[in-house]
Short mmCIF file of C-alpha atoms in Angstrom, two decimals:
data_model
loop_
_atom_site.label_atom_id
_atom_site.label_comp_id
_atom_site.label_asym_id
_atom_site.label_seq_id
_atom_site.Cartn_x
_atom_site.Cartn_y
_atom_site.Cartn_z
CA MET A 28 -255.03 -29.54 106.85
CA GLN A 29 -254.98 -28.66 103.16
CA GLY A 30 -256.75 -25.48 102.12
CA ILE A 31 -259.31 -27.29 99.97
CA ASP A 32 -260.42 -29.46 102.90
CA LEU A 33 -260.55 -26.41 105.18
CA SER A 34 -262.77 -24.54 102.74
CA ARG A 35 -264.97 -27.57 102.08
CA GLY A 36 -265.63 -27.83 105.81
CA PHE A 37 -266.19 -24.06 106.05
CA TYR A 38 -268.94 -24.33 103.47
CA ALA A 39 -270.53 -27.44 104.98
CA ASP A 40 -270.35 -26.38 108.63
CA ILE A 41 -270.77 -22.59 108.48
CA VAL A 42 -271.90 -21.20 105.13
CA ARG A 43 -274.46 -23.80 104.03
CA PRO A 44 -276.44 -23.90 107.31
CA TRP A 45 -276.49 -20.10 107.40
CA LEU A 46 -277.53 -19.91 103.75
CA ASN A 47 -280.42 -22.32 104.37
CA GLU A 48 -281.79 -19.84 106.92
CA ALA A 49 -280.86 -16.59 105.20
CA ALA A 50 -282.14 -17.60 101.75
CA PRO A 51 -284.16 -20.82 101.98
CA GLY A 52 -284.26 -22.78 98.74
CA LEU A 53 -281.66 -20.57 97.05
CA ARG A 54 -280.35 -22.45 94.03
CA HIS A 55 -276.61 -22.02 93.86
CA SER A 56 -273.23 -23.56 93.29
CA ALA A 57 -270.38 -23.42 95.79
CA ALA A 58 -266.71 -23.94 94.98
CA LEU A 59 -263.14 -22.89 95.61
CA MET A 60 -261.43 -22.02 92.33
CA GLY A 61 -259.61 -19.27 90.48
CA TYR A 62 -256.38 -18.74 92.45
CA GLY A 63 -254.32 -20.22 95.26
CA SER A 64 -251.79 -23.02 95.69
CA GLU A 65 -254.41 -25.08 97.52
CA LEU A 66 -256.30 -25.52 94.24
CA LEU A 67 -253.46 -27.80 93.09
CA GLY A 68 -252.83 -29.39 96.46
CA PHE A 69 -249.44 -27.69 96.81
CA ASP A 70 -250.18 -25.49 99.83
CA ASP A 71 -248.05 -25.88 102.94
CA GLU A 72 -247.12 -23.83 106.01
CA THR A 73 -245.54 -21.13 103.88
CA SER A 74 -248.76 -20.76 101.90
CA ARG A 75 -250.63 -19.62 105.00
CA ASP A 76 -249.13 -16.13 105.08
CA HIS A 77 -251.45 -14.89 102.31
CA ASN A 78 -254.26 -16.02 100.02
CA TRP A 79 -255.03 -18.96 102.30
CA GLY A 80 -257.77 -19.77 104.75
CA PRO A 81 -261.43 -20.81 104.89
CA ARG A 82 -263.14 -19.29 101.87
CA VAL A 83 -265.87 -20.20 99.42
CA HIS A 84 -267.36 -18.78 96.23
CA ILE A 85 -271.12 -18.91 95.83
CA PHE A 86 -272.51 -18.75 92.28
CA VAL A 87 -276.08 -17.69 91.51
CA ALA A 88 -278.05 -16.68 88.43
CA PRO A 89 -277.82 -12.99 87.39
CA GLU A 90 -281.38 -12.19 88.47
CA VAL A 91 -280.76 -13.85 91.83
CA PHE A 92 -277.54 -11.91 92.26
CA ALA A 93 -279.32 -8.62 91.65
CA GLU A 94 -281.94 -9.44 94.27
CA HIS A 95 -279.92 -11.15 97.00
CA ALA A 96 -276.13 -10.93 96.68
CA ARG A 97 -275.32 -7.66 98.47
CA ARG A 98 -277.73 -8.44 101.29
CA LEU A 99 -276.25 -11.90 101.75
CA VAL A 100 -272.70 -10.60 101.93
CA ASP A 101 -273.69 -7.98 104.49
CA ASP A 102 -275.72 -10.46 106.54
CA PHE A 103 -272.93 -13.03 106.62
CA SER A 104 -270.42 -10.41 107.74
CA ARG A 105 -272.58 -9.75 110.81
CA VAL A 106 -272.95 -13.39 111.89
CA ALA A 107 -269.74 -15.03 110.63
CA PRO A 108 -267.38 -16.45 113.26
CA SER A 109 -263.94 -14.88 113.53
CA ASN A 110 -262.25 -18.21 112.79
CA TYR A 111 -262.93 -21.72 111.64
CA LEU A 112 -260.94 -24.69 112.97
CA GLY A 113 -258.44 -22.25 114.40
CA GLU A 114 -257.92 -20.35 111.14
CA PRO A 115 -259.11 -16.73 110.78
CA ILE A 116 -261.72 -16.30 108.06
CA GLY A 117 -260.73 -12.72 107.18
CA TRP A 118 -258.46 -11.68 104.34
CA ARG A 119 -254.86 -11.96 105.49
CA SER A 120 -252.53 -9.90 103.32
CA ARG A 121 -254.14 -11.38 100.24
CA PRO A 122 -253.08 -9.78 96.96
CA HIS A 123 -256.42 -11.05 95.66
CA PRO A 124 -258.98 -9.07 97.69
CA PRO A 125 -262.64 -10.11 97.67
CA ALA A 126 -264.25 -9.48 94.34
CA ASN A 127 -266.61 -6.56 93.94
CA GLY A 128 -268.26 -5.59 90.69
CA PRO A 129 -271.54 -5.57 88.82
CA GLN A 130 -271.98 -9.33 89.42
CA SER A 131 -269.42 -10.05 92.15
CA ALA A 132 -269.59 -9.26 95.85
CA GLY A 133 -267.40 -9.96 98.87
CA ALA A 134 -266.19 -8.45 102.12
CA LEU A 135 -262.75 -8.13 103.70
CA GLY A 136 -263.90 -9.55 107.00
CA ASP A 137 -264.66 -13.08 105.85
CA GLY A 138 -264.07 -15.67 103.13
CA LEU A 139 -267.49 -15.58 101.44
CA GLU A 140 -267.92 -14.25 97.92
CA VAL A 141 -271.02 -14.25 95.71
CA HIS A 142 -270.67 -14.27 91.92
CA THR A 143 -272.46 -15.08 88.74
CA ILE A 144 -270.79 -17.62 86.49
CA GLU A 145 -270.99 -15.09 83.68
CA ALA A 146 -268.96 -12.55 85.68
CA LEU A 147 -266.39 -15.19 86.57
CA LEU A 148 -265.92 -16.16 82.91
CA GLU A 149 -265.66 -12.52 81.87
CA GLY A 150 -263.05 -11.73 84.50
CA HIS A 151 -261.08 -14.93 84.07
CA PHE A 152 -261.15 -15.38 80.30
CA ALA A 153 -262.85 -12.32 78.75
CA ILE A 154 -265.70 -14.51 77.49
CA GLY A 155 -269.40 -14.45 78.30
CA SER A 156 -270.03 -18.14 77.77
CA THR A 157 -268.18 -21.41 77.20
CA GLU A 158 -270.49 -22.41 74.37
CA ASN A 159 -269.19 -22.22 70.80
CA LEU A 160 -265.68 -21.10 71.71
CA THR A 161 -263.57 -20.35 68.64
CA PRO A 162 -260.08 -21.71 68.01
CA ALA A 163 -258.76 -18.15 68.27
CA GLN A 164 -260.21 -17.84 71.76
CA TRP A 165 -258.71 -21.16 72.83
CA LEU A 166 -255.27 -20.06 71.61
CA GLY A 167 -255.57 -16.95 73.79
CA PHE A 168 -256.27 -18.84 77.03
CA ALA A 169 -253.28 -19.23 79.35
CA GLU A 170 -252.89 -22.80 80.58
CA GLN A 171 -252.23 -21.61 84.12
CA LYS A 172 -255.60 -19.83 84.15
CA LEU A 173 -257.40 -22.81 82.63
CA LEU A 174 -255.83 -24.98 85.32
CA ALA A 175 -256.86 -22.61 88.11
CA PHE A 176 -260.43 -22.56 86.79
CA THR A 177 -260.80 -26.30 86.34
CA SER A 178 -258.90 -27.31 89.50
CA GLY A 179 -259.96 -26.70 93.06
CA ALA A 180 -263.25 -28.25 94.11
CA ALA A 181 -266.98 -27.80 93.77
CA PHE A 182 -268.78 -28.32 97.09
CA HIS A 183 -272.34 -27.98 95.80
CA ASP A 184 -273.80 -27.52 92.33
CA ASP A 185 -277.53 -27.14 91.77
CA ASP A 186 -278.41 -27.90 88.13
CA ASN A 187 -274.74 -28.84 87.44
CA ARG A 188 -274.30 -25.54 85.63
CA LEU A 189 -270.88 -24.84 87.10
CA GLY A 190 -269.84 -28.42 86.37
CA GLU A 191 -270.82 -28.09 82.73
CA VAL A 192 -268.86 -24.86 82.33
CA ARG A 193 -265.76 -26.39 83.91
CA ALA A 194 -266.12 -29.53 81.79
CA ARG A 195 -266.20 -27.49 78.57
CA LEU A 196 -262.89 -25.92 79.62
CA GLY A 197 -261.44 -29.25 80.74
CA TYR A 198 -258.95 -29.43 77.89
CA PHE A 199 -258.17 -28.06 74.45
CA PRO A 200 -260.12 -29.26 71.42
CA ASP A 201 -258.09 -31.76 69.41
CA ASP A 202 -257.05 -29.42 66.61
CA VAL A 203 -255.83 -26.78 69.08
CA TRP A 204 -253.98 -29.56 70.91
CA PHE A 205 -252.30 -30.78 67.70
CA TYR A 206 -251.30 -27.21 66.88
CA LYS A 207 -249.75 -26.73 70.32
CA ILE A 208 -247.84 -30.01 70.00
CA ALA A 209 -246.49 -28.92 66.62
CA CYS A 210 -245.43 -25.55 68.03
CA GLN A 211 -243.78 -27.15 71.06
CA TRP A 212 -241.67 -29.37 68.81
CA ARG A 213 -240.81 -26.23 66.84
CA ARG A 214 -239.49 -24.62 70.02
CA ILE A 215 -237.25 -27.64 70.59
CA ALA A 216 -236.14 -27.63 66.95
CA GLU A 217 -235.06 -24.00 67.14
CA GLU A 218 -232.56 -24.40 70.00
CA GLN A 219 -231.59 -28.05 70.42
CA ALA A 220 -228.30 -27.71 68.51
CA PHE A 221 -227.25 -24.63 70.47
CA VAL A 222 -226.44 -26.55 73.66
CA GLY A 223 -223.52 -28.09 71.82
CA ARG A 224 -222.57 -25.06 69.78
CA ALA A 225 -222.33 -22.76 72.80
CA GLY A 226 -220.35 -25.41 74.67
CA GLN A 227 -218.05 -25.98 71.72
CA VAL A 228 -216.85 -22.38 71.79
CA GLY A 229 -216.27 -22.45 75.54
CA ASP A 230 -219.50 -20.75 76.60
CA ASP A 231 -220.45 -23.23 79.29
CA LEU A 232 -222.83 -20.83 81.02
CA GLY A 233 -224.64 -20.17 77.74
CA SER A 234 -224.86 -23.90 77.08
CA ARG A 235 -226.36 -24.47 80.52
CA VAL A 236 -228.92 -21.69 80.07
CA ILE A 237 -230.05 -23.12 76.74
CA ALA A 238 -230.21 -26.61 78.26
CA ALA A 239 -232.43 -25.29 81.04
CA ARG A 240 -234.74 -23.65 78.51
CA LEU A 241 -234.98 -26.90 76.58
CA ALA A 242 -235.63 -28.88 79.76
CA ARG A 243 -238.57 -26.57 80.41
CA ASP A 244 -239.79 -27.13 76.84
CA VAL A 245 -239.59 -30.89 77.40
CA MET A 246 -241.59 -30.58 80.60
CA ARG A 247 -244.30 -28.52 78.94
CA MET A 248 -244.43 -31.04 76.09
CA GLY A 249 -244.96 -33.67 78.76
CA PHE A 250 -248.05 -31.81 79.99
CA LEU A 251 -249.32 -31.58 76.40
CA LEU A 252 -248.90 -35.27 75.71
CA GLU A 253 -250.67 -36.07 78.99
CA ARG A 254 -253.49 -33.65 78.08
CA ARG A 255 -252.96 -31.72 81.28
CA TYR A 256 -252.75 -27.97 81.72
CA ALA A 257 -249.35 -26.77 82.93
CA PRO A 258 -249.20 -24.61 86.09
CA TYR A 259 -247.18 -21.44 86.29
CA SER A 260 -243.48 -21.60 86.98
CA LYS A 261 -243.59 -21.92 90.78
CA TRP A 262 -245.38 -25.27 90.53
CA LEU A 263 -244.22 -26.45 87.10
CA GLY A 264 -241.74 -28.99 88.48
CA SER A 265 -244.09 -30.17 91.23
CA GLY A 266 -246.92 -30.65 88.75
CA PHE A 267 -244.66 -32.32 86.21
CA ALA A 268 -243.43 -34.85 88.78
CA ARG A 269 -247.01 -36.10 89.17
CA LEU A 270 -247.36 -36.99 85.48
CA PRO A 271 -246.79 -40.60 84.39
CA ILE A 272 -244.58 -39.34 81.56
CA ALA A 273 -242.26 -37.73 84.10
CA GLN A 274 -240.84 -41.07 85.24
CA PRO A 275 -238.84 -41.84 82.06
CA LEU A 276 -238.00 -38.16 81.52
CA LEU A 277 -236.75 -37.07 84.94
CA PRO A 278 -233.41 -38.95 84.89
CA HIS A 279 -232.51 -37.41 81.52
CA LEU A 280 -233.53 -33.90 82.55
CA GLN A 281 -231.62 -34.13 85.82
CA GLN A 282 -228.55 -35.38 84.01
CA ALA A 283 -228.80 -32.56 81.47
CA LEU A 284 -229.00 -29.91 84.16
CA LEU A 285 -226.22 -31.39 86.30
CA ALA A 286 -223.81 -32.36 83.52
CA GLY A 287 -220.38 -30.73 83.71
CA HIS A 288 -219.63 -30.94 79.99
CA TRP A 289 -221.74 -30.05 76.99
CA PRO A 290 -221.58 -33.42 75.15
CA GLU A 291 -223.15 -35.15 78.15
CA ARG A 292 -225.65 -32.32 78.47
CA GLN A 293 -226.82 -32.47 74.86
CA ASP A 294 -227.00 -36.26 74.83
CA ALA A 295 -229.18 -36.31 77.95
CA LEU A 296 -231.57 -33.84 76.34
CA ALA A 297 -231.62 -35.87 73.14
CA ALA A 298 -232.58 -38.93 75.18
CA ALA A 299 -235.45 -36.90 76.65
CA TYR A 300 -236.64 -35.89 73.17
CA LEU A 301 -236.61 -39.54 72.18
CA GLU A 302 -238.77 -40.43 75.20
CA LEU A 303 -241.24 -37.73 74.18
CA ALA A 304 -241.42 -39.14 70.67
CA ARG A 305 -241.95 -42.67 71.93
CA TRP A 306 -244.71 -41.51 74.25
CA GLN A 307 -246.35 -39.55 71.44
CA ASN A 308 -246.29 -42.62 69.21
CA ALA A 309 -247.56 -44.86 72.00
CA ILE A 310 -250.68 -42.75 72.53
CA GLY A 311 -251.29 -42.76 68.79
CA VAL A 312 -251.06 -39.01 68.26
CA ALA A 313 -249.24 -37.58 65.24
CA ALA A 314 -246.89 -40.55 65.04
CA PHE A 315 -243.49 -40.20 63.38
CA GLU A 316 -240.27 -42.21 63.28
CA PRO A 317 -237.84 -40.55 65.70
CA VAL A 318 -234.18 -40.43 64.72
CA LEU A 319 -231.26 -39.10 66.75
CA GLY A 320 -228.22 -37.90 64.87
CA PRO A 321 -225.85 -35.03 64.18
CA TYR A 322 -227.15 -31.58 63.31
CA HIS A 323 -226.38 -31.61 59.58
CA GLU A 324 -222.58 -31.97 59.42
CA ARG A 325 -222.03 -30.58 62.90
CA PRO A 326 -221.28 -32.82 65.92
CA PHE A 327 -224.38 -31.88 67.92
CA THR A 328 -226.88 -34.60 68.82
CA THR A 329 -230.44 -33.68 67.82
CA ILE A 330 -233.76 -35.33 67.02
CA ASN A 331 -235.64 -34.96 63.73
CA ALA A 332 -237.96 -32.39 65.26
CA ASP A 333 -239.05 -31.07 61.87
CA ASP A 334 -240.69 -34.43 61.20
CA ALA A 335 -242.46 -34.19 64.56
CA VAL A 336 -243.74 -30.72 63.67
CA ALA A 337 -244.99 -31.95 60.30
CA ALA A 338 -246.74 -34.98 61.81
CA ALA A 339 -248.62 -32.93 64.39
CA HIS A 340 -249.53 -30.27 61.85
CA ALA A 341 -250.83 -32.89 59.42
CA ALA A 342 -253.27 -34.12 62.09
CA ILE A 343 -255.07 -30.76 62.18
CA GLU A 344 -258.43 -30.81 60.41
CA ASP A 345 -259.65 -27.28 61.13
CA VAL A 346 -258.85 -25.12 58.10
CA TRP A 347 -258.29 -21.91 60.06
CA ILE A 348 -255.86 -23.55 62.50
CA GLY A 349 -254.14 -25.42 59.69
CA GLN A 350 -253.18 -22.22 57.92
CA LEU A 351 -251.65 -20.59 61.00
CA PRO A 352 -247.87 -20.12 61.15
CA ILE A 353 -246.16 -22.55 63.52
CA ILE A 354 -245.62 -19.93 66.20
CA GLY A 355 -247.65 -21.10 69.16
CA ALA A 356 -250.54 -20.41 71.49
CA LEU A 357 -250.39 -17.71 74.16
CA ASP A 358 -248.07 -19.35 76.69
CA GLN A 359 -245.80 -20.67 73.95
CA VAL A 360 -245.03 -17.16 72.73
CA SER A 361 -244.74 -15.45 76.14
CA ASP A 362 -244.35 -16.35 79.79
CA LEU A 363 -244.89 -12.78 81.00
CA THR A 364 -247.22 -12.98 84.00
CA PRO A 365 -249.01 -9.63 83.48
CA LEU A 366 -249.89 -10.80 79.97
CA LEU A 367 -250.95 -14.33 80.89
CA GLU A 368 -253.07 -13.11 83.80
CA ASP A 369 -254.86 -10.38 81.83
CA PRO A 370 -257.40 -12.13 79.59
CA ARG A 371 -258.10 -9.13 77.38
CA ARG A 372 -254.42 -8.56 76.66
CA SER A 373 -254.02 -12.30 76.09
CA GLN A 374 -256.80 -12.38 73.50
CA SER A 375 -255.57 -9.17 71.85
CA LEU A 376 -252.04 -10.54 71.48
CA MET A 377 -253.18 -13.76 69.86
CA ALA A 378 -255.54 -11.87 67.56
CA ALA A 379 -252.59 -9.75 66.44
CA ILE A 380 -250.26 -12.65 65.62
CA THR A 381 -252.77 -15.04 64.09
#
């Protein structure tokens, strides 16, 4: 059984009936979100050694939390079964222990947590609300955290408040999206000729490393063009394989990574860039005429990525975003996990470079 299904049943069979008796009429939302491979449907037997099992997050209004949350957590700990469908409900070596804070409460002995939505947003994104988010804030959100927040499942949602919050974070506003597309093409533009240049001087390892970096850039561009948040590195390939755009790209990327000689490697990557451009034109976003050819007078196959950058940048209407240097959003300038997972550091970094 997948973790999402296990937790959905845990809420329906155990938590909800108990909640109806412990706090009759309590208006709440219930979901599983925030962390865990099961949120993306990638959990398997290996996933069960930590951060896996029957668990549910209950969301209530701040005034309700103040009145009921601690009592509910204590009461559930006394009556909760030791397991559900053969799986223990306690924390098993989880690096994410149950939340406890001014508006978050949980216990080690079971998988129930009580939160306010406001506390979840503050801890996950360093924001108090999803209303009127600024472009600067959007640029400081890590895609892997946006994905974790908007994936998973809601099991119950009185007033649809949780649903509205998740919908507002469903994807980047258009101008932020155009900016990220421009910056992703810029990343490709910066290194695409180096696969050949490193290979030309006999540095085959260096050529392969650069090719792998560019393959990753192609994959992340695929997520952008599909308007999907990219997961962190462990599940990047698995998530990419699910995208429609992956089908024409995968043969080229595999060839690039397996090629024994740099000319074959660079040509396979160039074919992948061309597929990206065709896809971008087909969806009617920042269209440009793609051209493959030598890098100036050097014999390295490249695409006219500068034209792609210019086309995406020209689509931006927001004045503030339009004047930004073509550097990138948070996860385009760093893939350092402690930075991407710390929302305050994330926002501070982007404030410093924009």
